[in-house]
Amino acid sequence: MATAATPRVGIIGAGMSGLCMAMKLQDAGIDSFVVYEQAADVGGTWRDNTYPGLHCDIPSPFYSYSFFPNSEWSRMLPPGGEIQQYLRRVADERGLRRHIRFGTEVTAARYCDGRWRVSTDSGEDEYDVLVTATGFLRVPRVAEIPGRESFAGPAFHSARWDHSVDLRDKRIGLIGTGSTGVQIVAELGGKVTQLKVFQRTAQWVLPFPNLRFTRLRRETIRRFPALARPGYAFWSRLISTIYGRAPIQPGPARTYFHTMCRLNLRLSVRDRTLRRKLTPDYQAMCKRLIISGHYYRSIQKPGVEVVSDAIDHIEPRGVVTTDGTLHEVDVLVFATGFDARAYVRPMSIVGENGTTLDEVWADGPHAYRSIAVPGFPNLFMLMGPHSPIANQSLVPVAEDQADYAMWWIEQIRAGRVASAAPTEGATKTYNEDIKAALPQTIWASGCNSWYIGKDGLPEVFPWHPGRHRELLRGPVVADFEVRTGH
Ligand code: NAP
């Protein structure tokens, strides 16, 4: 039997999930935790991304912790800056900052003698439980375009926006038309001298009314936070139902999205040549669905041009496409996405017997129910492989995963468990079930996207997001190798 004692918990990352885990520990009366954050502030992706037009395309009433409503949203689709402010307020009001070691990068974590030894750039610490909350769209993907380094003007990735560059009188080249590129175009189109949008693959775009909230609404929720609950419940149900069902099974929901996107394009873009350029050759939702009420309007503004010829190379003056045209620009923005398979990497995670996570993931990242890995006892990953992401709000996903980790932490605190890691068998079965379900999803219907993994299958949760919640609700202890003493 292990001895009952409050476990020490290390959390890596002070973004939305890391803060969530920290609050769950606090609520359980556990104060013995440390959050490592390599940057100087909380917020994760909402701290790193500051590009013009940044917002979240999930309705704001649903983009907050279920237990910490935000009265301050100004709009239906929350601007990035407001999300960052919200996360800062959460950290302040919950007194989390004293637990966070800012400016501290975790370089490695090794499971040794029943504890996690965490190495940072300033030393080593030991924990009973390690929770990784590093996010999955953290490492910018640099487009491997020949001559990229030779460009003479300012050039930066969308997640590292250079605000010292004044864009108004500039000719801007924007590479990429994912959720990020579309938001940048929607904001900058018509506001800069020239905007050349280099589109490799057209996107389906669903319009969504981005209503402004009244001061009265904000004031009311500030005074009576409980009034935020019905909005949360409404959007939670709607988003998980409509965005949840359409991708996983053919039917009316899927047809609805495709029809709405097609109609949106047809009604918004009158010019046939432009419309043809903007028409994708795959089903709506195969790539992550883009939500924008302004994209088509902005892309038709004076000075905006969609370049759909493939990029051949970059040279000091601009971008050369395969038809030989040099598109001269002053600034180059790479909205080329992220390495979605990085997860905790480049950090080195070493489990029992010296096995590294890199070795276990040689054929692609996988986990037991998205959260734990065989051979890595007391390691819990938030937003791990095959989490329900796509067009869902990630906040409730983080809450469910943190609750699951808490269940095990409570067992350790009570002395019933010393360590737990999923068995190879249970993890294999789970991943085989996922693989069997994936081909039926829309994400595998014939488009290229960042969801697609090494094996050609999407790395997402192939069932309704409600099932993820069910899978995490009650841990199946038989699926774990549990030790009761070190
Ligand atoms: P992304 O979806 O991966 O899009 C990257 C874009 O860059 C694509 O258009 C891609 O073209 C293009 N690209 C990549 N390499 C290229 C190359 N060598 N030459 C030309 N084009 C190239 O990345 P993202 O737009 O940053 O979005 C990533 C994810 O972040 C989203 O899917 C979403 O989950 C999240 N996000 C969410 C929100 C929100 O509102 N909730 C907002 C922004 C981002 P192809 O399509 O041909 O690959």
XYZ file of C-alpha atoms and ligand atoms in Angstrom:
534
model
C 0.000 0.000 0.000
C 1.258 3.496 -0.773
C 1.282 5.981 2.069
C -1.459 8.607 2.065
C 0.160 11.971 1.326
C -0.630 14.967 -0.807
C 1.086 14.336 -4.122
C 3.342 16.907 -5.689
C 2.145 17.740 -9.172
C 4.134 19.373 -11.956
C 2.179 21.018 -14.779
C 3.895 22.051 -17.991
C 2.272 25.059 -19.635
C 0.175 27.954 -18.310
C -2.234 28.166 -21.223
C -5.927 27.412 -21.076
C -5.458 23.708 -20.151
C -2.618 24.211 -17.682
C -4.600 26.852 -15.795
C -7.590 24.525 -15.802
C -5.530 21.738 -14.213
C -4.145 24.166 -11.634
C -7.662 25.248 -10.631
C -8.858 21.654 -10.331
C -5.972 20.969 -7.936
C -6.781 24.095 -5.945
C -10.443 23.101 -5.734
C -9.368 19.741 -4.324
C -7.312 21.546 -1.683
C -3.997 20.543 -3.226
C -1.508 23.358 -3.065
C 1.623 21.361 -3.802
C 1.852 22.035 -7.515
C 4.082 24.016 -9.796
C 3.235 25.264 -13.281
C 6.155 25.692 -15.657
C 5.768 28.361 -18.302
C 8.535 29.221 -20.711
C 7.053 32.625 -21.574
C 6.571 35.618 -19.305
C 2.784 35.433 -19.129
C -0.101 32.979 -19.063
C -2.327 32.406 -22.103
C -0.535 29.950 -24.421
C -1.832 30.285 -27.940
C -3.821 33.415 -27.007
C -0.644 35.058 -25.763
C 1.477 33.997 -28.756
C -1.005 34.868 -31.494
C -1.631 38.587 -31.891
C -2.234 38.858 -35.639
C -4.750 41.406 -36.964
C -8.273 39.998 -36.941
C -7.464 37.293 -34.358
C -10.550 35.900 -32.709
C -11.963 32.543 -31.759
C -14.680 31.188 -34.005
C -16.455 29.448 -31.102
C -19.262 31.559 -29.567
C -17.853 33.408 -26.579
C -20.535 32.333 -24.048
C -19.121 28.815 -24.521
C -15.443 29.810 -24.668
C -14.785 29.988 -20.958
C -14.367 27.544 -18.090
C -17.766 26.185 -17.081
C -16.996 27.258 -13.503
C -15.578 30.712 -14.315
C -17.888 32.710 -16.582
C -16.561 35.778 -18.342
C -18.735 38.859 -18.233
C -16.403 40.916 -20.420
C -16.934 39.492 -23.909
C -17.675 42.293 -26.340
C -18.805 40.041 -29.175
C -20.334 36.713 -30.050
C -16.984 35.539 -31.463
C -14.401 36.520 -28.853
C -11.430 38.632 -29.994
C -8.049 37.050 -29.184
C -7.063 39.930 -26.896
C -10.191 39.437 -24.775
C -9.483 35.725 -24.385
C -5.971 36.585 -23.239
C -7.391 39.144 -20.775
C -9.807 36.512 -19.489
C -7.029 33.972 -18.901
C -4.972 36.630 -17.118
C -7.937 37.464 -14.904
C -8.434 33.775 -14.129
C -4.772 33.515 -13.081
C -5.022 36.649 -10.938
C -8.360 36.019 -9.267
C -7.546 32.399 -8.518
C -4.108 33.297 -7.159
C -2.392 30.996 -9.629
C 0.580 33.195 -10.434
C 2.422 32.255 -7.251
C 2.471 28.665 -8.515
C 3.762 29.565 -11.965
C 7.461 29.647 -12.780
C 7.525 32.054 -15.685
C 10.440 32.120 -18.087
C 11.272 28.517 -17.200
C 11.538 26.028 -19.992
C 11.200 22.348 -19.246
C 13.783 20.558 -21.337
C 13.215 16.995 -20.148
C 11.187 14.882 -17.776
C 12.305 11.432 -16.680
C 10.418 8.829 -14.617
C 12.863 7.619 -12.023
C 12.289 5.591 -8.827
C 8.542 6.243 -8.887
C 8.745 9.988 -9.422
C 8.980 12.400 -12.307
C 12.271 14.275 -12.417
C 11.708 17.482 -14.328
C 14.724 19.279 -15.797
C 14.447 22.948 -16.585
C 16.922 25.542 -17.771
C 17.325 26.488 -14.095
C 17.536 23.149 -12.299
C 15.658 19.969 -11.418
C 12.515 19.168 -9.401
C 10.657 15.972 -8.530
C 6.938 15.256 -8.731
C 4.603 12.354 -8.080
C 2.453 13.305 -11.033
C 3.281 15.151 -14.229
C 0.642 16.863 -16.363
C 1.582 18.176 -19.781
C -0.526 21.072 -20.995
C 1.620 22.291 -23.855
C -1.129 22.696 -26.475
C -1.068 21.108 -29.903
C -0.735 24.153 -32.191
C 2.290 25.676 -30.554
C 5.234 25.112 -32.884
C 4.922 27.301 -36.011
C 5.380 25.422 -39.274
C 7.815 27.176 -41.533
C 6.877 26.683 -45.169
C 9.733 24.964 -46.973
C 9.658 27.277 -49.966
C 12.956 27.667 -51.850
C 14.534 31.081 -51.316
C 12.447 31.816 -48.213
C 15.414 33.295 -46.370
C 16.371 35.551 -49.280
C 13.354 37.860 -49.018
C 14.607 41.412 -48.462
C 11.697 42.830 -46.423
C 10.160 41.882 -43.095
C 8.876 38.306 -43.047
C 7.246 36.534 -40.128
C 4.915 33.701 -39.144
C 1.346 34.595 -38.160
C 1.996 33.368 -34.608
C 5.026 35.665 -34.264
C 3.480 38.851 -35.617
C 5.939 41.734 -35.900
C 3.935 44.730 -34.690
C 6.835 47.080 -35.369
C 6.015 46.833 -39.084
C 3.469 49.441 -40.139
C 1.322 47.708 -42.757
C -0.892 50.521 -44.012
C 1.214 51.709 -46.944
C 2.688 48.306 -47.710
C 2.221 45.596 -50.299
C 1.670 42.449 -48.298
C 2.055 38.868 -49.415
C 0.091 36.425 -47.272
C 0.855 32.743 -47.708
C -1.862 30.417 -46.420
C -5.633 30.439 -46.255
C -6.403 28.326 -43.182
C -8.433 29.692 -40.243
C -5.585 32.112 -39.519
C -5.018 33.376 -43.073
C -8.753 33.924 -43.533
C -9.005 35.986 -40.343
C -6.036 38.116 -41.439
C -7.573 38.723 -44.880
C -10.950 39.558 -43.329
C -9.247 42.210 -41.195
C -6.642 43.643 -43.581
C -8.496 43.472 -46.908
C -9.045 47.052 -48.119
C -6.973 48.550 -45.277
C -3.538 48.089 -46.843
C -2.159 49.230 -50.197
C -2.069 45.729 -51.596
C -2.770 42.271 -50.257
C -1.756 39.271 -52.327
C -3.246 36.106 -50.909
C -1.306 33.015 -51.964
C -3.852 30.236 -51.835
C -2.660 26.664 -52.338
C -6.042 25.092 -51.613
C -9.409 26.849 -51.569
C -11.443 26.716 -48.356
C -15.111 26.338 -47.577
C -16.289 29.244 -45.469
C -19.362 29.286 -43.243
C -20.739 32.717 -42.332
C -21.586 33.439 -38.728
C -23.064 36.655 -37.309
C -20.484 38.203 -35.015
C -22.932 40.207 -32.914
C -21.709 42.954 -30.620
C -22.788 42.488 -26.998
C -24.336 45.432 -25.183
C -22.854 47.102 -22.122
C -26.033 46.139 -20.292
C -25.374 42.457 -20.991
C -21.814 42.756 -19.705
C -22.928 44.637 -16.598
C -25.673 42.105 -15.883
C -23.355 39.101 -16.100
C -20.749 40.920 -14.030
C -23.320 41.329 -11.261
C -25.055 37.991 -11.661
C -22.507 35.507 -13.075
C -25.057 32.693 -12.822
C -26.894 34.327 -15.715
C -24.054 33.229 -18.000
C -25.034 29.603 -17.445
C -27.981 29.324 -19.855
C -25.860 30.804 -22.692
C -23.055 28.362 -21.911
C -25.471 25.421 -21.881
C -27.190 26.541 -25.085
C -23.992 26.941 -27.107
C -22.445 23.847 -25.590
C -25.353 21.756 -26.789
C -25.600 23.421 -30.186
C -21.880 23.305 -30.992
C -21.379 19.741 -29.854
C -24.508 18.625 -31.683
C -24.054 20.311 -35.034
C -20.267 20.400 -35.305
C -20.081 17.063 -33.530
C -22.358 14.979 -35.711
C -21.637 16.254 -39.223
C -17.999 15.155 -39.450
C -18.539 11.650 -38.142
C -21.558 10.451 -40.089
C -23.136 11.310 -43.431
C -26.570 12.835 -43.092
C -28.529 16.065 -42.958
C -26.029 17.936 -40.749
C -23.207 17.268 -43.206
C -25.372 18.228 -46.165
C -26.448 21.373 -44.326
C -22.862 22.592 -43.851
C -21.889 21.872 -47.421
C -24.994 23.591 -48.792
C -24.565 26.636 -46.547
C -20.927 27.037 -47.560
C -21.751 26.670 -51.242
C -24.583 29.167 -50.903
C -22.364 31.576 -49.021
C -19.804 31.521 -51.816
C -22.462 31.800 -54.524
C -24.182 34.768 -52.886
C -21.036 36.569 -51.727
C -18.812 36.361 -54.808
C -20.420 37.468 -58.069
C -17.293 37.406 -60.206
C -17.196 33.967 -61.811
C -13.436 33.774 -62.239
C -12.850 34.637 -58.597
C -15.612 32.276 -57.515
C -14.023 29.447 -59.445
C -10.686 30.154 -57.742
C -12.360 30.101 -54.357
C -14.334 26.894 -54.929
C -12.796 23.889 -53.146
C -12.817 20.432 -54.734
C -13.617 18.581 -51.512
C -16.509 18.433 -49.049
C -17.067 21.167 -46.497
C -15.571 20.196 -43.080
C -12.923 17.903 -44.585
C -10.409 20.558 -43.619
C -11.228 22.421 -40.422
C -14.299 24.453 -41.313
C -13.589 28.166 -41.615
C -16.096 30.421 -39.903
C -16.100 33.974 -41.204
C -18.716 36.542 -42.058
C -16.201 38.932 -43.639
C -13.760 36.907 -45.688
C -15.491 37.060 -49.042
C -16.311 40.727 -48.585
C -12.688 41.578 -47.751
C -11.215 39.491 -50.532
C -13.176 41.534 -53.071
C -11.950 44.877 -51.734
C -9.690 47.021 -53.933
C -6.046 45.985 -53.694
C -6.774 42.377 -52.698
C -5.838 39.600 -55.109
C -6.060 35.835 -54.778
C -3.076 34.133 -56.368
C -3.904 30.496 -56.924
C -0.892 29.620 -59.070
C 1.526 27.493 -57.078
C 4.500 29.201 -55.490
C 7.771 28.287 -57.162
C 10.178 30.202 -54.990
C 10.749 33.356 -52.996
C 13.312 35.928 -54.030
C 14.409 39.239 -52.444
C 11.607 41.243 -54.127
C 8.742 38.845 -53.562
C 7.123 35.559 -54.533
C 7.548 33.885 -57.903
C 4.755 31.560 -59.002
C 5.181 28.595 -61.339
C 3.881 30.613 -64.319
C 7.011 32.758 -63.940
C 5.250 35.835 -62.495
C 7.100 37.784 -59.832
C 4.637 39.106 -57.255
C 6.493 42.005 -55.696
C 5.656 42.587 -52.029
C 7.103 44.611 -49.142
C 6.127 42.272 -46.307
C 5.667 38.498 -46.264
C 3.374 36.813 -43.770
C 3.450 33.039 -43.365
C 0.046 31.836 -42.159
C 1.266 28.343 -42.865
C 0.065 26.618 -39.723
C 1.726 24.564 -37.025
C 3.443 21.255 -36.426
C 0.353 19.596 -34.999
C 2.317 16.477 -34.126
C 4.817 18.206 -31.890
C 2.706 17.927 -28.708
C 5.241 18.105 -25.880
C 8.269 18.040 -28.183
C 11.062 19.160 -28.425
C 10.992 18.339 -24.702
C 12.304 14.845 -24.019
C 9.977 12.628 -21.971
C 11.515 9.435 -20.692
C 9.318 6.793 -19.092
C 10.021 3.545 -17.310
C 13.011 1.544 -18.474
C 14.416 4.560 -20.282
C 11.874 4.443 -23.123
C 11.292 7.843 -24.682
C 7.971 9.201 -25.885
C 9.640 9.763 -29.264
C 10.323 6.017 -29.487
C 6.784 5.096 -28.488
C 5.440 7.569 -31.032
C 7.742 6.529 -33.886
C 4.680 5.597 -35.977
C 2.666 8.613 -34.881
C 1.367 10.037 -31.598
C -1.182 7.876 -29.829
C -2.407 7.509 -26.280
C -4.983 5.791 -24.113
C -8.169 7.881 -24.358
C -6.022 10.849 -25.447
C -4.548 11.295 -21.997
C -2.104 8.589 -20.865
C 0.618 6.400 -22.376
C 1.739 2.868 -21.381
C 5.139 2.865 -19.712
C 4.743 6.460 -18.527
C 3.158 6.132 -15.056
C 1.423 9.141 -13.536
C 1.832 11.148 -16.720
C -1.351 12.822 -17.952
C -1.540 14.768 -21.172
C -4.100 17.488 -21.734
C -4.993 17.889 -25.437
C -3.060 14.728 -26.188
C -3.354 12.666 -29.394
C -6.874 12.147 -30.776
C -8.488 14.697 -28.479
C -11.781 16.024 -29.861
C -10.559 19.200 -31.520
C -11.828 20.143 -35.005
C -14.504 22.847 -34.613
C -15.200 22.146 -30.928
C -14.475 24.413 -27.966
C -11.345 23.037 -26.350
C -12.183 24.420 -22.917
C -14.649 21.680 -21.881
C -12.287 19.087 -23.374
C -9.512 20.373 -21.087
C -11.912 20.302 -18.129
C -12.847 16.665 -18.744
C -9.215 15.654 -19.154
C -8.182 17.546 -16.022
C -11.017 15.856 -14.066
C -9.740 12.492 -15.265
C -6.208 13.270 -14.087
C -7.696 14.487 -10.787
C -9.385 11.134 -10.246
C -5.990 9.422 -10.290
C -4.384 12.160 -8.227
C -7.065 11.613 -5.578
C -6.272 7.878 -5.532
C -2.630 8.712 -4.955
C -3.514 11.205 -2.239
C -5.666 8.605 -0.494
C -2.774 6.137 -0.599
C -4.721 3.640 -2.704
C -2.383 4.028 -5.665
C 1.300 4.815 -5.981
C 1.399 4.903 -9.751
C -0.809 4.115 -12.702
C -0.202 3.780 -16.416
C -2.534 2.330 -19.042
C -1.793 -1.189 -20.202
C -0.407 -1.856 -23.666
C -3.469 -4.006 -24.413
C -6.075 -1.374 -23.496
C -4.186 1.308 -25.395
C -3.859 -0.908 -28.456
C -7.568 -1.756 -28.432
C -8.514 1.890 -28.046
C -6.314 2.970 -30.932
C -7.534 0.126 -33.135
C -11.114 1.256 -32.490
C -10.115 4.790 -33.443
C -8.425 3.603 -36.628
C -11.475 1.568 -37.588
C -13.779 4.564 -37.118
C -11.624 7.196 -38.835
C -12.131 6.212 -42.489
C -15.865 6.997 -42.174
C -15.231 10.525 -40.990
C -15.329 13.543 -43.238
C -11.724 14.335 -42.358
C -10.684 11.242 -44.328
C -12.861 12.064 -47.342
C -10.077 13.182 -49.636
C -8.436 16.478 -48.751
C -5.109 17.389 -47.276
C -5.099 18.996 -43.848
C -3.074 19.244 -40.676
C -5.310 16.540 -39.206
C -3.724 13.910 -41.442
C -1.028 11.862 -39.737
C 1.891 9.789 -40.944
C -0.345 6.830 -41.819
C -2.643 8.969 -43.981
C -5.442 8.888 -41.394
C -6.666 11.969 -39.535
C -5.420 12.293 -35.972
C -8.656 13.401 -34.401
C -11.377 11.934 -32.245
C -13.585 9.942 -34.644
C -16.751 9.894 -32.545
C -19.155 12.442 -31.154
C -17.358 14.668 -28.608
C -19.916 13.556 -25.988
C -18.323 10.113 -26.175
C -14.978 11.549 -25.155
C -16.633 12.916 -22.031
C -18.151 9.479 -21.345
C -14.807 7.755 -21.894
C -13.191 9.997 -19.339
C -16.028 10.064 -16.829
C -15.134 6.937 -14.894
C -11.634 5.515 -15.216
C -11.608 1.810 -16.053
C -9.085 0.653 -13.504
C -8.666 -2.720 -15.246
C -7.192 -0.827 -18.221
C -4.350 0.345 -15.983
C -1.284 -1.182 -14.500
C -1.640 0.080 -10.968
C 1.100 -0.077 -8.363
C 0.301 0.386 -4.742
C 3.808 0.851 -3.362
C 7.076 2.118 -4.767
P -3.561 25.662 -41.330
O -4.987 25.420 -41.175
O -2.633 24.515 -41.255
O -3.373 26.423 -42.708
C -2.104 26.637 -43.270
C -2.269 27.270 -44.618
O -0.980 27.469 -45.181
C -3.057 26.416 -45.612
O -3.813 27.240 -46.437
C -1.938 25.713 -46.379
O -2.323 25.286 -47.657
C -0.940 26.835 -46.472
N 0.426 26.384 -46.690
C 1.187 25.634 -45.855
N 2.399 25.423 -46.408
C 2.385 26.051 -47.609
C 3.339 26.172 -48.654
N 4.548 25.609 -48.568
N 2.981 26.872 -49.750
C 1.758 27.436 -49.818
N 0.807 27.354 -48.888
C 1.130 26.659 -47.789
O -3.009 26.732 -40.251
P -3.802 27.909 -39.525
O -4.597 28.685 -40.474
O -2.792 28.628 -38.687
O -4.800 27.149 -38.597
C -4.379 26.058 -37.807
C -5.445 25.734 -36.813
O -5.406 26.698 -35.757
C -6.859 25.794 -37.307
O -7.244 24.713 -38.099
C -7.592 25.877 -35.991
O -7.677 24.631 -35.363
C -6.675 26.793 -35.197
N -7.182 28.163 -35.316
C -8.375 28.401 -34.731
C -8.925 29.645 -34.837
C -10.254 29.868 -34.200
O -10.896 30.844 -34.525
N -10.712 29.002 -33.318
C -8.264 30.661 -35.524
C -7.037 30.387 -36.093
C -6.496 29.116 -35.986
P -3.047 23.860 -47.861
O -4.471 24.062 -47.408
O -2.919 23.572 -49.293
O -2.309 22.883 -47.003
